[in-house]
Amino acid sequence: MITAMLRCQSSAGGHVISYLDTGPTEAARAGTVLFLHAFPLDADMWEPQLAAPAAGWRYVAPDLRGFGGSPGPGGDPGAPPSLDDYVDDVLALVDALRVETPVVAGLSMGGYAALALVRRAPERVRGLVLADTRADADNPAARAGRQRVIEALDHGGVRPVVEGLVPRLLGRSTLAARPEIAAQVLALGARQPIEGVRAAVRRMMGRPDATALLEGISSPVLVIVGEEDGITNPETARTMCGRMPDADMVVIPGAGHLSNLEQPDEFNDQLARFLGRRFGHA
Ligand code: MLT
């Protein structure tokens, strides 16, 4: 079934947040899933999920601050940008939507934000989907790489940076057989405002290690990883999964880092099964 999704805006928390929403219809009996997107994309990367929500579930996907229709970088002008800025916005949004405890699904950078939300407000998280992401902080080599990305942004703007990223974001199967996905990801990334992209790099660079949080996550977790993900590979996902008391893991064949876009049917199916199994059907 294809569901209509609306693009909406909230100014809850004093900051404009743009988001996609399948709507607060009476169909949303089971709960709400809040989707947090990857770098350097926006909520539109979740369109294949919002087009086909699991029965009884409302799906909501914000543009994180500085991406898509959510202005940025914002935050405290005296402080470096932090993932907590995303957490502020996400909490303001779910409060405005009167969603007490969403299931939070984050892919890659969205997973970092989901774990930052767990650190700040674990009582607001009913369950977690951690897709193609990791809990540890950047090591010195990764930080140096981020610094080079900032320099490349300052030098040539967003598009060349995204062109360089696309071959790493997608798996070899997608790159070989589906050029339209590569074109879609390039278009999504290249349209993002440079300030938001730069601030996101700094947010990721400064993120704290969340490994110690994992063993305290008592809510149900689904770890998803593309079999061909070269950024956060299945081994990384397996290690993270093993540290959480109530986590299941699925590996998606034929997908790289953007598993939800590369294999949307399998991703949707795994998500729907998790929601049904762990939270009951509508
Ligand atoms: C992402 O897809 O969000 C990025 O690969 C995250 C990162 O650069 O660490």
Coordinates of N, CA and C in Angstrom, one line a residue, residues 2-170:
I2 N 0.6 2.2 -0.9 CA 1.4 3.5 -0.9 C 0.6 4.5 0.0
T3 N 1.3 5.1 0.9 CA 0.6 6.0 1.8 C 1.0 7.4 1.4
A4 N 0.1 8.4 1.6 CA 0.5 9.8 1.3 C 1.4 10.3 2.4
M5 N 2.4 11.1 2.1 CA 3.2 11.7 3.1 C 3.1 13.2 2.9
L6 N 3.1 14.0 4.0 CA 3.0 15.4 3.9 C 4.3 16.0 4.3
R7 N 4.7 17.1 3.7 CA 5.8 17.9 4.1 C 5.3 19.0 5.1
C8 N 5.7 19.0 6.3 CA 5.2 19.9 7.3 C 6.3 20.8 7.9
Q9 N 5.9 21.8 8.7 CA 6.9 22.6 9.4 C 6.4 22.8 10.8
S10 N 7.4 22.8 11.8 CA 7.0 23.1 13.1 C 8.0 24.1 13.6
S11 N 7.6 25.0 14.5 CA 8.6 26.0 15.0 C 8.7 25.7 16.5
A12 N 8.4 24.5 16.9 CA 8.5 24.1 18.3 C 9.9 24.3 18.8
G13 N 10.1 24.8 20.0 CA 11.4 24.9 20.6 C 12.1 26.1 20.0
G14 N 11.4 27.0 19.3 CA 12.0 28.2 18.8 C 12.8 28.1 17.5
H15 N 12.8 26.9 16.9 CA 13.6 26.6 15.8 C 12.7 25.9 14.7
V16 N 12.8 26.4 13.5 CA 11.9 25.8 12.4 C 12.5 24.4 12.1
I17 N 11.6 23.4 12.1 CA 12.0 22.1 11.7 C 11.0 21.6 10.6
S18 N 11.6 21.2 9.5 CA 10.8 20.7 8.4 C 10.8 19.2 8.5
Y19 N 9.6 18.6 8.2 CA 9.6 17.1 8.4 C 8.6 16.5 7.5
L20 N 8.8 15.2 7.2 CA 7.8 14.4 6.4 C 7.0 13.6 7.4
D21 N 5.7 13.5 7.1 CA 4.8 12.8 8.1 C 3.8 12.0 7.3
T22 N 3.6 10.8 7.7 CA 2.5 10.0 7.1 C 1.2 10.4 7.8
G23 N 1.2 11.2 8.8 CA 0.0 11.8 9.3 C -0.6 11.1 10.5
P24 N -1.2 11.9 11.4 CA -1.8 11.4 12.6 C -3.2 10.8 12.4
T25 N -3.3 9.9 11.5 CA -4.6 9.3 11.2 C -4.9 8.3 12.3
E26 N -6.2 7.9 12.3 CA -6.5 6.9 13.3 C -5.8 5.5 13.0
A27 N -5.2 5.5 11.8 CA -4.4 4.3 11.5 C -3.2 4.1 12.4
A28 N -2.7 5.2 13.0 CA -1.5 5.1 13.8 C -1.8 4.6 15.2
R29 N -2.3 3.4 15.2 CA -2.7 2.8 16.5 C -1.5 2.2 17.3
A30 N -0.5 1.8 16.5 CA 0.6 1.0 17.1 C 1.7 1.9 17.7
G31 N 1.9 3.1 17.1 CA 2.9 4.0 17.6 C 3.5 4.8 16.4
T32 N 4.6 5.5 16.7 CA 5.3 6.4 15.8 C 6.7 6.0 15.6
V33 N 7.2 5.9 14.4 CA 8.7 5.8 14.2 C 9.2 7.1 13.7
L34 N 10.3 7.5 14.4 CA 10.9 8.8 14.0 C 12.2 8.4 13.3
F35 N 12.4 8.9 12.1 CA 13.5 8.5 11.2 C 14.5 9.6 11.2
L36 N 15.8 9.4 11.5 CA 16.9 10.4 11.5 C 17.8 10.0 10.3
H37 N 18.1 11.0 9.5 CA 18.8 10.8 8.2 C 20.3 10.8 8.3
A38 N 20.9 10.3 7.2 CA 22.4 10.2 7.1 C 22.9 11.6 6.6
F39 N 24.2 11.6 6.7 CA 25.0 12.8 6.2 C 25.4 12.5 4.7
P40 N 25.3 13.4 3.8 CA 24.8 14.8 3.9 C 23.5 14.9 3.2
L41 N 22.5 14.2 3.7 CA 21.2 14.1 3.0 C 20.1 14.8 3.8
D42 N 18.9 14.5 3.6 CA 17.8 15.1 4.4 C 16.7 14.0 4.4
A43 N 15.6 14.4 5.0 CA 14.5 13.5 5.3 C 14.0 12.8 4.0
D44 N 14.2 13.3 2.8 CA 13.7 12.7 1.6 C 14.4 11.3 1.4
M45 N 15.5 11.1 2.0 CA 16.1 9.7 1.9 C 15.2 8.7 2.4
W46 N 14.3 9.1 3.3 CA 13.4 8.1 3.9 C 12.1 7.9 3.1
E47 N 12.0 8.5 1.9 CA 10.7 8.4 1.2 C 10.3 6.9 0.9
P48 N 11.2 6.0 0.6 CA 10.7 4.6 0.4 C 10.1 4.0 1.7
Q49 N 10.5 4.5 2.8 CA 9.9 4.0 4.1 C 8.6 4.7 4.3
L50 N 8.5 6.0 4.1 CA 7.3 6.7 4.4 C 6.2 6.4 3.4
A51 N 6.6 5.9 2.3 CA 5.6 5.5 1.2 C 4.9 4.2 1.6
A52 N 5.5 3.5 2.5 CA 5.0 2.1 2.8 C 5.1 1.8 4.3
P53 N 4.5 2.6 5.2 CA 4.7 2.3 6.6 C 4.1 1.0 7.1
A54 N 4.7 0.5 8.1 CA 4.1 -0.8 8.7 C 2.7 -0.5 9.2
A55 N 1.8 -1.5 9.1 CA 0.4 -1.3 9.4 C 0.3 -0.8 10.8
G56 N -0.5 0.3 10.9 CA -0.8 0.9 12.3 C 0.2 1.9 12.7
W57 N 1.3 2.1 12.0 CA 2.4 3.0 12.5 C 2.4 4.3 11.7
R58 N 2.7 5.3 12.4 CA 2.9 6.7 11.8 C 4.4 6.8 11.7
Y59 N 4.8 7.3 10.5 CA 6.2 7.5 10.3 C 6.5 9.0 10.1
V60 N 7.5 9.5 10.8 CA 7.8 10.9 10.8 C 9.3 11.0 10.6
A61 N 9.7 11.9 9.6 CA 11.2 12.1 9.3 C 11.5 13.6 9.2
P62 N 12.2 14.1 10.3 CA 12.7 15.5 10.2 C 13.9 15.7 9.3
D63 N 14.0 16.9 8.7 CA 15.3 17.3 8.2 C 16.1 17.8 9.4
L64 N 17.2 17.2 9.7 CA 18.0 17.7 10.8 C 18.5 19.1 10.5
R65 N 18.8 19.8 11.6 CA 19.1 21.2 11.5 C 20.2 21.5 10.5
G66 N 19.9 22.4 9.6 CA 20.9 22.8 8.5 C 20.7 22.0 7.3
F67 N 19.8 21.0 7.2 CA 19.6 20.2 6.0 C 18.1 20.4 5.6
G68 N 17.9 20.2 4.2 CA 16.6 20.3 3.7 C 16.0 21.6 4.0
G69 N 14.7 21.5 4.6 CA 14.0 22.8 4.9 C 14.2 23.2 6.3
S70 N 15.1 22.7 7.1 CA 15.4 23.1 8.5 C 16.6 24.0 8.5
P71 N 16.4 25.3 8.8 CA 17.5 26.2 8.8 C 18.6 25.8 9.8
G72 N 19.8 26.3 9.6 CA 20.9 26.0 10.5 C 22.0 27.0 10.2
P73 N 23.1 26.8 10.8 CA 23.4 25.8 11.8 C 22.8 26.0 13.2
G74 N 22.5 27.2 13.6 CA 21.9 27.4 14.9 C 22.7 27.0 16.0
G75 N 22.1 26.7 17.1 CA 22.8 26.3 18.3 C 23.3 27.5 19.1
D76 N 24.1 27.2 20.1 CA 24.6 28.3 20.9 C 25.8 28.9 20.2
P77 N 25.7 30.2 19.8 CA 26.8 30.8 19.0 C 28.2 30.7 19.7
G78 N 28.2 30.6 21.0 CA 29.5 30.6 21.7 C 30.0 29.2 21.8
A79 N 29.3 28.2 21.4 CA 29.7 26.8 21.6 C 29.9 26.1 20.2
P80 N 30.8 25.1 20.2 CA 30.9 24.4 18.9 C 29.6 23.6 18.6
P81 N 29.3 23.4 17.3 CA 28.1 22.6 17.0 C 28.2 21.2 17.6
S82 N 27.1 20.7 18.1 CA 27.1 19.4 18.8 C 25.8 18.6 18.3
L83 N 25.9 17.3 18.4 CA 24.8 16.5 18.1 C 23.6 16.8 19.0
D84 N 23.9 17.4 20.2 CA 22.8 17.8 21.1 C 21.8 18.8 20.4
D85 N 22.4 19.6 19.4 CA 21.5 20.5 18.7 C 20.4 19.7 18.0
Y86 N 20.8 18.6 17.4 CA 19.8 17.8 16.7 C 18.8 17.2 17.8
V87 N 19.3 16.8 18.9 CA 18.5 16.2 20.0 C 17.5 17.2 20.4
D88 N 17.9 18.5 20.6 CA 17.0 19.6 21.0 C 15.8 19.6 20.0
D89 N 16.1 19.6 18.7 CA 15.1 19.8 17.7 C 14.2 18.6 17.7
V90 N 14.7 17.4 17.8 CA 13.9 16.2 17.7 C 13.0 16.1 18.9
L91 N 13.5 16.5 20.1 CA 12.6 16.5 21.3 C 11.5 17.5 21.1
A92 N 11.9 18.7 20.6 CA 10.9 19.7 20.4 C 9.8 19.2 19.4
L93 N 10.2 18.6 18.4 CA 9.3 18.1 17.4 C 8.3 17.0 18.0
V94 N 8.9 16.0 18.6 CA 8.0 15.0 19.1 C 7.1 15.5 20.2
D95 N 7.6 16.5 21.0 CA 6.7 17.2 22.0 C 5.5 17.8 21.2
A96 N 5.9 18.6 20.2 CA 4.8 19.3 19.4 C 3.8 18.3 18.8
L97 N 4.3 17.2 18.4 CA 3.4 16.2 17.8 C 2.7 15.3 18.8
R98 N 3.0 15.6 20.1 CA 2.5 14.8 21.2 C 2.8 13.3 21.1
V99 N 4.0 13.1 20.7 CA 4.4 11.7 20.6 C 5.4 11.5 21.8
E100 N 4.9 10.7 22.8 CA 5.6 10.5 24.1 C 6.9 9.7 23.9
T101 N 6.7 8.5 23.3 CA 7.9 7.6 23.2 C 7.9 7.0 21.7
P102 N 8.6 7.7 20.8 CA 8.7 7.0 19.5 C 9.7 5.9 19.5
V103 N 9.6 5.1 18.5 CA 10.7 4.2 18.1 C 11.6 5.1 17.2
V104 N 12.9 5.1 17.5 CA 13.8 6.0 16.8 C 14.7 5.2 15.9
A105 N 14.6 5.5 14.6 CA 15.4 4.8 13.6 C 16.4 5.8 13.0
G106 N 17.7 5.5 13.2 CA 18.7 6.4 12.7 C 19.7 5.7 11.8
L107 N 20.0 6.3 10.6 CA 21.0 5.6 9.7 C 22.2 6.5 9.7
S108 N 23.3 5.8 10.0 CA 24.7 6.4 10.1 C 24.7 7.7 10.9
M109 N 24.8 8.9 10.4 CA 24.8 10.1 11.3 C 23.5 10.1 12.1
G110 N 22.4 9.7 11.4 CA 21.1 9.6 12.2 C 21.2 8.7 13.4
G111 N 22.0 7.6 13.2 CA 22.3 6.7 14.4 C 23.1 7.4 15.5
Y112 N 24.0 8.2 15.1 CA 24.8 9.0 16.1 C 23.8 9.9 16.9
A113 N 22.9 10.5 16.1 CA 21.9 11.4 16.8 C 20.9 10.6 17.6
A114 N 20.6 9.4 17.2 CA 19.7 8.5 18.0 C 20.3 8.1 19.3
L115 N 21.6 7.8 19.2 CA 22.3 7.5 20.5 C 22.5 8.7 21.4
A116 N 22.7 9.9 20.8 CA 22.7 11.1 21.6 C 21.4 11.4 22.3
L117 N 20.3 11.0 21.6 CA 19.0 11.1 22.2 C 18.8 10.1 23.4
V118 N 19.3 8.9 23.2 CA 19.3 7.9 24.3 C 20.1 8.4 25.5
R119 N 21.2 9.1 25.2 CA 22.1 9.6 26.3 C 21.3 10.6 27.1
R120 N 20.6 11.5 26.4 CA 19.9 12.7 27.0 C 18.5 12.3 27.6
A121 N 17.8 11.5 26.9 CA 16.4 11.2 27.3 C 16.0 9.8 27.1
P122 N 16.6 8.8 27.7 CA 16.3 7.4 27.4 C 14.9 7.1 27.6
E123 N 14.2 7.8 28.5 CA 12.8 7.5 28.8 C 11.9 7.9 27.6
R124 N 12.4 8.6 26.6 CA 11.6 9.0 25.5 C 11.7 8.0 24.3
V125 N 12.6 7.0 24.5 CA 12.9 6.1 23.4 C 12.2 4.7 23.6
R126 N 11.2 4.4 22.9 CA 10.5 3.1 23.1 C 11.3 1.9 22.5
G127 N 12.0 2.2 21.4 CA 12.8 1.2 20.8 C 13.7 1.9 19.8
L128 N 14.7 1.2 19.3 CA 15.7 1.8 18.4 C 16.0 0.9 17.2
V129 N 16.2 1.6 16.1 CA 16.7 0.9 14.9 C 18.0 1.6 14.6
L130 N 19.1 0.9 14.6 CA 20.4 1.5 14.4 C 20.9 0.9 13.0
A131 N 20.8 1.7 12.0 CA 21.2 1.2 10.7 C 22.5 1.8 10.2
D132 N 23.4 0.9 9.8 CA 24.6 1.3 9.1 C 25.3 2.5 9.9
T133 N 25.4 2.2 11.2 CA 26.0 3.2 12.1 C 26.9 2.6 13.1
R134 N 27.5 3.4 14.0 CA 28.5 2.9 15.0 C 28.3 3.7 16.2
A135 N 28.8 3.1 17.3 CA 28.7 3.8 18.6 C 30.0 4.5 19.0
D136 N 31.1 4.1 18.5 CA 32.3 4.7 18.9 C 32.5 6.1 18.3
A137 N 33.4 6.9 18.9 CA 33.7 8.2 18.5 C 34.7 8.1 17.3
D138 N 35.0 9.3 16.6 CA 36.0 9.3 15.6 C 37.4 9.1 16.2
N139 N 38.2 8.3 15.5 CA 39.6 8.2 16.0 C 40.4 9.3 15.3
P140 N 41.7 9.5 15.6 CA 42.4 10.7 15.1 C 42.4 10.7 13.6
A141 N 42.5 9.5 12.9 CA 42.5 9.5 11.5 C 41.2 9.9 10.9
A142 N 40.1 9.5 11.5 CA 38.8 9.9 11.1 C 38.6 11.4 11.2
R143 N 39.1 12.0 12.4 CA 39.0 13.4 12.6 C 39.8 14.2 11.6
A144 N 41.0 13.7 11.2 CA 41.8 14.3 10.2 C 41.0 14.3 8.9
G145 N 40.4 13.2 8.6 CA 39.6 13.1 7.4 C 38.4 14.1 7.4
R146 N 37.8 14.3 8.5 CA 36.7 15.3 8.6 C 37.3 16.7 8.3
Q147 N 38.5 17.0 8.9 CA 39.1 18.3 8.7 C 39.3 18.5 7.2
R148 N 39.7 17.5 6.5 CA 39.9 17.6 5.0 C 38.6 17.9 4.3
V149 N 37.5 17.3 4.8 CA 36.2 17.5 4.2 C 35.8 19.0 4.4
I150 N 36.1 19.5 5.6 CA 35.7 21.0 5.8 C 36.5 21.8 4.9
E151 N 37.8 21.5 4.7 CA 38.7 22.3 3.8 C 38.1 22.2 2.3
A152 N 37.7 20.9 1.9 CA 37.2 20.7 0.6 C 35.9 21.5 0.4
L153 N 35.1 21.6 1.5 CA 33.8 22.3 1.4 C 34.1 23.8 1.2
D154 N 35.1 24.3 2.0 CA 35.4 25.7 1.9 C 36.0 26.1 0.5
H155 N 36.7 25.1 0.0 CA 37.4 25.3 -1.3 C 36.5 25.2 -2.5
G156 N 35.6 24.2 -2.5 CA 34.9 23.9 -3.7 C 33.4 23.8 -3.6
G157 N 32.9 23.9 -2.3 CA 31.4 23.8 -2.1 C 31.0 22.4 -1.9
V158 N 29.7 22.2 -1.8 CA 29.1 20.9 -1.4 C 29.2 19.8 -2.5
R159 N 28.9 20.2 -3.7 CA 28.8 19.2 -4.8 C 30.0 18.3 -5.0
P160 N 31.2 18.9 -5.1 CA 32.3 18.0 -5.3 C 32.6 17.0 -4.1
V161 N 32.2 17.5 -2.9 CA 32.4 16.6 -1.7 C 31.4 15.5 -1.8
V162 N 30.2 15.8 -2.3 CA 29.2 14.7 -2.4 C 29.6 13.7 -3.5
E163 N 30.1 14.3 -4.6 CA 30.5 13.4 -5.7 C 31.6 12.4 -5.2
G164 N 32.5 12.9 -4.4 CA 33.5 12.0 -3.8 C 32.9 11.0 -2.9
L165 N 31.8 11.3 -2.2 CA 31.2 10.4 -1.2 C 30.4 9.3 -1.8
V166 N 29.7 9.6 -2.9 CA 28.7 8.7 -3.4 C 29.2 7.3 -3.6
P167 N 30.4 7.1 -4.2 CA 30.9 5.7 -4.4 C 31.2 5.0 -3.1
R168 N 31.3 5.8 -2.0 CA 31.5 5.1 -0.7 C 30.2 4.8 0.0
L169 N 29.2 5.7 -0.3 CA 27.9 5.5 0.4 C 27.1 4.3 -0.2
L170 N 27.4 4.0 -1.4 CA 26.6 2.9 -2.1 C 27.4 1.6 -2.2

